[in-house]
């Protein structure tokens, strides 16, 4: 019923939504939160859109294109921000950036 | 902080998400569900996207345009389907169609 | 940071939320939807609570117990309903029932 | 179909979910975020549970009691934290605390 492209995207969105939630929580436990404020803000938006995209695609795929376009865009912004902190040794940002990159790719395959 | 256009859209999305959930539940209590299958399916998708849009806009507006474009599109499809059944006397479809029309308008104001 | 019990439960909740959404969509494509109305209604409720539980647990575990208690209860009710239809050959109900049973167990481990 | 108690609770949950999202975003724009880390963390959890409760209650009320019990508990914790910062002049925390108090009351009316 649902083809492989949708299955991949649902899985990538769920993994990304979870990674973003965990990253934001761990950012809030760091010493210098101010430096991470943009990261937390993007994590929160990314989590909302990722769960919504997975939810919508598992109900039906006919309206997924715009939502996946938006999801890819937010994931890319979140990955870029997380990568800055990953380079400074923050593992939660590294994991989150990887999940965001995979999700960007999977969403672009649906959006296009 | 958030301008009036966003406030209106958040309110319209929440009202529409609730109306869609109630409409689907009441459709499932009708005698001829088969005739309402498309309506229930659109209600489910519309509810997911409306709650996600309200959620995202209340976190921050910078990524709302694509999501609101999608939301407007699903709301319009749901309104059109519900209006068919409203014309046959189904009050939950009438209420849902009205909420969907308002939400379409509010989302288009953000998306454009 | 998050222990294995939470990881298992998050995974089970996400798989169950997706299975419920797919089951409801496929129920709406069956010939005798009326017989499946209770199943669709439980699928919808189960999906909402499963995604919320996964979302909440990935933010933080300190408030998960009541929510997981509720999730276990809805999943059990959904599994019981789906198993009736699975016995009559409906594969989407069979898959959904299995996901619901796993999620019930994982949520009970958190709730207790 | 849905009685007044549920209508009140749905409305209170939606208002609270939105207030929590806005509070967290505005906390992230303050100078001393570290002092607000617990507030942001509770806002995030409160928002998830409030939207889930409103979503579930609008689908059907038969499984709402545990979820509303949890929602009342998180809202109370969030209100207590926000009230500390409201006393120091933060308006977003004041608004959020008020929405959380109303939601606690409305959820307790369902849970009991």
Coordinates of C-alpha atoms in Angstrom, one line a residue:
Chain A
X1 CA 0.0 0.0 0.0
X2 CA 2.7 2.4 1.0
X3 CA 5.8 2.4 -1.1
X4 CA 9.3 2.1 0.1
X5 CA 10.0 5.9 -0.3
X6 CA 7.2 6.7 2.2
X7 CA 8.4 4.0 4.7
X8 CA 11.9 5.4 4.6
X9 CA 10.7 8.9 5.1
X10 CA 8.4 8.0 8.0
X11 CA 11.3 6.2 9.8
X12 CA 13.7 9.1 9.2
X13 CA 11.1 11.6 10.5
X14 CA 10.4 9.7 13.7
X15 CA 14.2 9.2 14.4
X16 CA 14.7 12.9 13.8
X17 CA 11.8 14.0 16.0
X18 CA 13.2 11.9 18.8
X19 CA 16.8 13.1 18.3
X20 CA 15.7 16.7 18.3
X21 CA 13.7 16.3 21.6
X22 CA 16.7 14.6 23.2
X23 CA 19.2 17.3 21.9
X24 CA 17.1 20.1 23.2
X25 CA 16.8 18.5 26.7
X26 CA 20.5 17.9 26.8
X27 CA 21.3 21.4 25.6
X28 CA 19.2 22.7 28.6
X29 CA 21.6 20.7 30.9
X30 CA 24.7 22.3 29.4
X31 CA 26.6 25.1 31.2
X32 CA 26.5 27.7 28.4
X33 CA 22.8 27.5 27.3
X34 CA 22.9 30.9 25.7
X35 CA 25.2 29.7 23.0
X36 CA 22.7 26.9 22.4
X37 CA 19.5 28.9 22.3
X38 CA 19.2 28.9 18.5
X39 CA 19.8 25.1 18.5
X40 CA 17.1 24.5 21.1
X41 CA 14.7 26.7 19.1
X42 CA 15.3 24.8 15.9
X43 CA 15.1 21.4 17.7
X44 CA 11.7 22.3 19.0
X45 CA 10.4 23.3 15.5
X46 CA 12.0 20.3 13.8
X47 CA 10.5 17.9 16.3
X48 CA 7.0 19.3 15.7
X49 CA 7.2 19.1 11.9
X50 CA 8.9 15.6 11.9
X51 CA 6.2 14.0 14.0
X52 CA 3.5 15.7 12.0
X53 CA 5.0 14.5 8.7
X54 CA 5.3 10.9 9.9
X55 CA 1.8 11.0 11.3
X56 CA 0.4 12.4 8.0
X57 CA 2.3 10.0 5.8
X58 CA 1.1 7.0 7.7
X59 CA -2.5 8.2 7.3
X60 CA -2.1 8.8 3.6
X61 CA 0.5 10.1 1.2
X62 CA -1.6 12.3 -1.1
X63 CA -1.0 15.5 0.8
X64 CA 2.6 15.0 1.9
X65 CA 4.6 17.0 -0.6
X66 CA 4.4 20.5 0.9
X67 CA 4.8 19.2 4.4
X68 CA 7.9 17.3 3.5
X69 CA 9.3 20.4 1.7
X70 CA 8.9 22.3 4.9
X71 CA 10.3 19.4 6.9
X72 CA 13.4 19.2 4.7
X73 CA 14.0 22.9 5.1
X74 CA 13.7 22.9 8.9
X75 CA 15.8 19.8 9.2
X76 CA 18.6 21.4 7.1
X77 CA 18.6 24.5 9.3
X78 CA 18.7 22.4 12.4
X79 CA 21.5 20.2 11.0
X80 CA 23.6 23.3 10.2
X81 CA 23.2 24.7 13.7
X82 CA 23.9 21.4 15.4
X83 CA 27.0 20.8 13.3
X84 CA 28.6 23.9 14.8
X85 CA 28.2 22.5 18.3
X86 CA 29.1 19.0 17.2
X87 CA 32.4 20.4 16.0
X88 CA 33.0 21.6 19.6
X89 CA 32.4 18.2 21.1
X90 CA 28.7 18.0 21.9
X91 CA 27.6 14.5 21.2
X92 CA 23.8 15.2 21.4
X93 CA 24.3 17.8 18.6
X94 CA 26.3 15.4 16.5
X95 CA 23.6 12.7 16.8
X96 CA 20.9 15.2 16.1
X97 CA 22.7 16.6 13.1
X98 CA 23.0 13.1 11.6
X99 CA 19.3 12.4 12.1
X100 CA 18.5 15.8 10.5
X101 CA 20.6 15.2 7.5
X102 CA 19.0 11.8 6.9
X103 CA 15.6 13.3 7.3
X104 CA 16.3 16.1 4.9
X105 CA 17.2 13.6 2.2
X106 CA 14.2 11.4 2.8
X107 CA 11.8 14.4 2.8
X108 CA 13.3 15.8 -0.4
X109 CA 12.7 12.5 -2.1
X110 CA 9.0 12.9 -1.3
X111 CA 8.7 16.6 -1.9
X112 CA 10.2 16.6 -5.4
Chain B
X1 CA 5.8 39.5 19.6
X2 CA 3.5 37.5 17.4
X3 CA 1.4 39.6 15.0
X4 CA -2.3 39.4 14.6
X5 CA -2.1 37.4 11.4
X6 CA -0.4 34.6 13.3
X7 CA -2.8 34.8 16.2
X8 CA -5.8 34.5 13.9
X9 CA -4.3 31.5 12.1
X10 CA -3.4 29.7 15.3
X11 CA -6.9 30.1 16.6
X12 CA -8.4 29.0 13.2
X13 CA -6.1 25.9 13.1
X14 CA -7.0 24.8 16.6
X15 CA -10.8 25.2 16.0
X16 CA -10.5 23.3 12.7
X17 CA -8.4 20.5 14.3
X18 CA -11.1 20.0 17.0
X19 CA -14.0 20.2 14.5
X20 CA -12.3 17.6 12.2
X21 CA -11.8 15.2 15.1
X22 CA -15.4 15.6 16.2
X23 CA -16.7 15.2 12.7
X24 CA -14.8 12.0 12.1
X25 CA -16.1 10.5 15.4
X26 CA -19.7 11.4 14.5
X27 CA -19.3 10.1 11.0
X28 CA -18.3 6.8 12.6
X29 CA -21.6 6.8 14.5
X30 CA -23.8 7.3 11.3
X31 CA -25.7 4.5 9.6
X32 CA -24.0 4.8 6.2
X33 CA -20.4 5.1 7.0
X34 CA -19.2 4.0 3.6
X35 CA -20.6 7.2 2.0
X36 CA -18.5 9.1 4.6
X37 CA -15.2 7.2 4.3
X38 CA -13.6 10.0 2.2
X39 CA -14.8 12.6 4.7
X40 CA -13.3 10.6 7.7
X41 CA -10.0 10.2 5.8
X42 CA -9.8 13.9 5.1
X43 CA -10.8 14.8 8.7
X44 CA -7.9 12.7 10.0
X45 CA -5.4 14.4 7.7
X46 CA -6.7 17.8 8.3
X47 CA -6.6 17.4 12.1
X48 CA -3.0 16.4 12.1
X49 CA -1.9 19.3 9.9
X50 CA -4.0 21.9 11.8
X51 CA -2.6 21.0 15.2
X52 CA 1.0 20.9 13.8
X53 CA 0.6 24.3 12.2
X54 CA -0.8 25.9 15.4
X55 CA 2.0 24.2 17.4
X56 CA 4.7 25.4 15.0
X57 CA 3.4 28.9 14.7
X58 CA 3.2 29.3 18.5
X59 CA 6.9 28.2 18.7
X60 CA 8.0 30.6 16.0
X61 CA 6.7 31.9 12.7
X62 CA 9.8 31.8 10.5
X63 CA 9.1 28.3 9.0
X64 CA 5.3 28.5 8.8
X65 CA 4.8 29.3 5.1
X66 CA 5.0 25.8 3.5
X67 CA 3.1 24.2 6.3
X68 CA 0.3 26.7 6.1
X69 CA 0.2 26.2 2.3
X70 CA -0.3 22.5 2.9
X71 CA -2.8 23.2 5.6
X72 CA -4.9 25.4 3.4
X73 CA -4.9 22.8 0.7
X74 CA -6.1 20.0 3.0
X75 CA -8.6 22.2 4.6
X76 CA -10.1 23.2 1.2
X77 CA -10.4 19.5 0.2
X78 CA -12.0 18.6 3.6
X79 CA -14.4 21.5 3.3
X80 CA -15.5 20.5 -0.2
X81 CA -16.2 16.9 0.9
X82 CA -18.0 18.0 4.1
X83 CA -20.2 20.4 2.2
X84 CA -21.6 17.5 0.2
X85 CA -22.8 15.9 3.4
X86 CA -23.8 19.1 5.0
X87 CA -26.2 19.7 2.1
X88 CA -27.8 16.3 3.1
X89 CA -28.4 17.5 6.7
X90 CA -25.3 16.3 8.6
X91 CA -24.6 19.0 11.1
X92 CA -21.2 17.8 12.1
X93 CA -20.1 18.1 8.5
X94 CA -21.6 21.6 8.3
X95 CA -19.7 22.7 11.4
X96 CA -16.5 21.1 10.1
X97 CA -16.9 22.7 6.7
X98 CA -17.2 26.1 8.2
X99 CA -14.1 25.6 10.4
X100 CA -12.2 24.3 7.4
X101 CA -13.2 27.4 5.3
X102 CA -12.0 29.8 8.0
X103 CA -8.8 27.9 8.4
X104 CA -8.1 27.9 4.6
X105 CA -8.4 31.6 4.6
X106 CA -6.2 32.2 7.6
X107 CA -3.5 29.8 6.3
X108 CA -3.5 31.4 2.9
X109 CA -2.8 34.8 4.6
X110 CA 0.3 33.2 6.1
X111 CA 1.4 31.2 3.1
X112 CA 1.3 34.0 0.6
Chain C
X1 CA 21.0 9.4 29.8
X2 CA 17.8 7.6 29.0
X3 CA 17.7 4.0 30.2
X4 CA 16.8 1.0 28.0
X5 CA 13.3 0.8 29.4
X6 CA 12.5 4.2 28.0
X7 CA 14.2 3.5 24.7
X8 CA 12.1 0.3 24.3
X9 CA 8.9 2.1 25.1
X10 CA 9.6 5.0 22.8
X11 CA 10.2 2.6 19.9
X12 CA 7.1 0.5 20.7
X13 CA 4.9 3.7 20.9
X14 CA 6.1 5.0 17.6
X15 CA 5.6 1.6 15.8
X16 CA 2.2 1.4 17.4
X17 CA 1.1 4.9 16.4
X18 CA 2.1 4.2 12.8
X19 CA 0.4 0.8 12.7
X20 CA -2.8 2.4 14.1
X21 CA -2.8 5.1 11.5
X22 CA -2.3 2.6 8.7
X23 CA -4.9 0.2 10.1
X24 CA -7.6 3.0 10.2
X25 CA -6.8 4.0 6.7
X26 CA -7.1 0.5 5.4
X27 CA -10.3 -0.1 7.4
X28 CA -11.8 2.8 5.6
X29 CA -11.0 1.1 2.3
X30 CA -12.8 -2.2 3.2
X31 CA -16.3 -3.1 2.0
X32 CA -17.9 -3.4 5.4
X33 CA -16.7 -0.3 7.2
X34 CA -19.6 -0.4 9.7
X35 CA -18.2 -3.6 11.3
X36 CA -14.9 -1.8 11.7
X37 CA -16.2 1.5 13.1
X38 CA -15.1 0.6 16.7
X39 CA -11.7 -0.4 15.4
X40 CA -11.2 2.9 13.5
X41 CA -12.2 4.8 16.6
X42 CA -9.8 3.0 18.8
X43 CA -7.0 3.3 16.2
X44 CA -7.4 7.1 16.2
X45 CA -7.2 7.4 20.0
X46 CA -4.3 4.9 20.2
X47 CA -2.3 6.8 17.6
X48 CA -2.7 10.1 19.5
X49 CA -1.7 8.7 22.8
X50 CA 1.2 6.7 21.4
X51 CA 2.8 9.6 19.6
X52 CA 2.3 11.8 22.7
X53 CA 4.0 9.2 24.9
X54 CA 7.0 8.9 22.7
X55 CA 7.2 12.6 22.4
X56 CA 7.0 13.2 26.1
X57 CA 9.5 10.4 27.0
X58 CA 12.1 11.7 24.6
X59 CA 11.8 15.1 26.2
X60 CA 12.1 13.7 29.7
X61 CA 10.9 10.7 31.7
X62 CA 9.8 12.2 35.0
X63 CA 6.2 12.7 34.0
X64 CA 5.7 9.6 32.0
X65 CA 4.0 7.2 34.4
X66 CA 0.3 8.3 34.1
X67 CA 0.6 8.8 30.4
X68 CA 2.0 5.3 29.9
X69 CA -0.7 3.9 32.1
X70 CA -3.3 5.4 29.8
X71 CA -1.4 4.4 26.7
X72 CA -1.3 0.7 27.9
X73 CA -5.0 0.8 28.5
X74 CA -5.9 2.2 25.1
X75 CA -3.5 -0.1 23.4
X76 CA -5.0 -3.2 25.1
X77 CA -8.5 -2.1 24.0
X78 CA -7.3 -1.6 20.5
X79 CA -5.5 -4.9 20.4
X80 CA -8.6 -6.7 21.6
X81 CA -10.8 -5.1 18.9
X82 CA -8.2 -5.7 16.1
X83 CA -7.8 -9.3 17.1
X84 CA -11.4 -10.0 16.3
X85 CA -10.9 -8.8 12.7
X86 CA -7.5 -10.4 12.4
X87 CA -9.2 -13.7 13.1
X88 CA -11.4 -13.0 10.0
X89 CA -8.3 -12.5 7.8
X90 CA -7.7 -8.7 7.9
X91 CA -3.9 -8.4 7.8
X92 CA -3.8 -4.7 8.8
X93 CA -5.7 -5.5 12.0
X94 CA -3.3 -8.4 12.6
X95 CA -0.3 -6.1 12.3
X96 CA -1.9 -3.4 14.4
X97 CA -2.9 -5.9 17.1
X98 CA 0.7 -7.1 17.4
X99 CA 2.1 -3.5 17.6
X100 CA -0.5 -2.7 20.3
X101 CA 0.4 -5.8 22.4
X102 CA 4.1 -4.9 22.3
X103 CA 3.3 -1.3 23.2
X104 CA 1.0 -2.4 26.1
X105 CA 3.8 -4.4 27.6
X106 CA 6.4 -1.6 27.2
X107 CA 4.1 1.0 28.6
X108 CA 3.2 -1.2 31.6
X109 CA 7.0 -1.5 32.4
X110 CA 7.1 2.3 32.7
X111 CA 3.8 2.9 34.4
X112 CA 4.4 0.4 37.2
Chain D
X1 CA -22.6 15.0 22.3
X2 CA -19.7 16.3 24.3
X3 CA -20.7 17.8 27.6
X4 CA -19.6 21.2 28.9
X5 CA -16.9 19.8 31.2
X6 CA -15.1 18.4 28.1
X7 CA -15.5 21.5 26.1
X8 CA -14.0 23.6 28.9
X9 CA -11.1 21.2 29.3
X10 CA -10.3 21.1 25.5
X11 CA -10.3 24.9 25.4
X12 CA -8.1 25.2 28.5
X13 CA -5.7 22.6 27.2
X14 CA -5.3 24.3 23.8
X15 CA -4.8 27.7 25.5
X16 CA -2.2 26.2 27.8
X17 CA -0.3 24.4 25.0
X18 CA 0.0 27.6 23.1
X19 CA 1.0 29.7 26.2
X20 CA 3.7 27.1 27.0
X21 CA 5.2 27.2 23.5
X22 CA 5.3 31.0 23.5
X23 CA 6.8 31.1 27.0
X24 CA 9.6 28.7 26.0
X25 CA 10.4 30.7 22.9
X26 CA 10.5 34.0 24.9
X27 CA 12.6 32.4 27.7
X28 CA 15.1 31.5 25.0
X29 CA 15.3 35.2 24.1
X30 CA 16.1 36.3 27.6
X31 CA 19.5 37.3 28.8
X32 CA 19.8 34.7 31.7
X33 CA 18.5 31.5 30.0
X34 CA 20.2 29.3 32.6
X35 CA 17.9 30.5 35.3
X36 CA 15.0 29.6 33.0
X37 CA 16.1 26.1 31.9
X38 CA 13.7 24.3 34.2
X39 CA 10.9 26.6 33.0
X40 CA 11.7 25.8 29.3
X41 CA 11.9 22.1 30.1
X42 CA 8.5 22.1 31.8
X43 CA 6.9 24.2 29.1
X44 CA 8.0 21.7 26.5
X45 CA 6.5 18.8 28.4
X46 CA 3.3 20.7 29.2
X47 CA 2.8 21.7 25.6
X48 CA 3.0 18.0 24.4
X49 CA 0.5 16.7 27.0
X50 CA -1.9 19.6 26.6
X51 CA -2.2 19.2 22.8
X52 CA -2.5 15.4 23.2
X53 CA -5.3 15.8 25.8
X54 CA -7.3 18.2 23.7
X55 CA -6.8 16.0 20.7
X56 CA -7.9 12.8 22.5
X57 CA -10.9 14.4 24.2
X58 CA -12.2 15.8 20.9
X59 CA -12.0 12.2 19.4
X60 CA -13.7 10.7 22.4
X61 CA -13.8 11.1 26.1
X62 CA -13.8 7.5 27.3
X63 CA -10.1 7.2 27.8
X64 CA -9.3 10.8 29.0
X65 CA -9.1 10.3 32.8
X66 CA -5.4 9.1 33.2
X67 CA -4.2 11.6 30.5
X68 CA -6.0 14.5 32.3
X69 CA -4.5 13.4 35.6
X70 CA -1.0 13.6 34.1
X71 CA -1.9 16.8 32.3
X72 CA -3.0 18.4 35.6
X73 CA 0.2 17.3 37.3
X74 CA 2.5 18.7 34.7
X75 CA 0.5 21.9 34.4
X76 CA 0.8 22.4 38.2
X77 CA 4.6 21.9 38.1
X78 CA 4.9 24.3 35.2
X79 CA 2.7 26.9 36.9
X80 CA 4.8 26.8 40.1
X81 CA 8.0 27.3 38.1
X82 CA 6.6 30.1 36.0
X83 CA 5.2 31.9 39.0
X84 CA 8.7 32.3 40.4
X85 CA 9.8 34.2 37.3
X86 CA 6.5 36.0 37.0
X87 CA 7.2 37.5 40.4
X88 CA 10.5 38.8 38.9
X89 CA 8.6 40.6 36.1
X90 CA 8.6 38.1 33.3
X91 CA 5.2 38.6 31.5
X92 CA 5.4 35.5 29.4
X93 CA 5.8 33.4 32.6
X94 CA 2.9 35.2 34.2
X95 CA 0.6 34.5 31.2
X96 CA 1.8 30.9 31.0
X97 CA 1.3 30.4 34.8
X98 CA -2.3 31.6 34.5
X99 CA -3.0 29.3 31.5
X100 CA -1.5 26.4 33.5
X101 CA -3.6 27.0 36.6
X102 CA -6.8 27.1 34.5
X103 CA -5.8 23.9 32.7
X104 CA -4.9 22.2 36.0
X105 CA -8.4 22.9 37.3
X106 CA -10.2 21.8 34.1
X107 CA -8.2 18.6 33.9
X108 CA -8.8 17.7 37.5
X109 CA -12.5 18.0 36.8
X110 CA -12.1 15.3 34.2
X111 CA -9.7 13.1 36.0
X112 CA -11.7 12.8 39.2

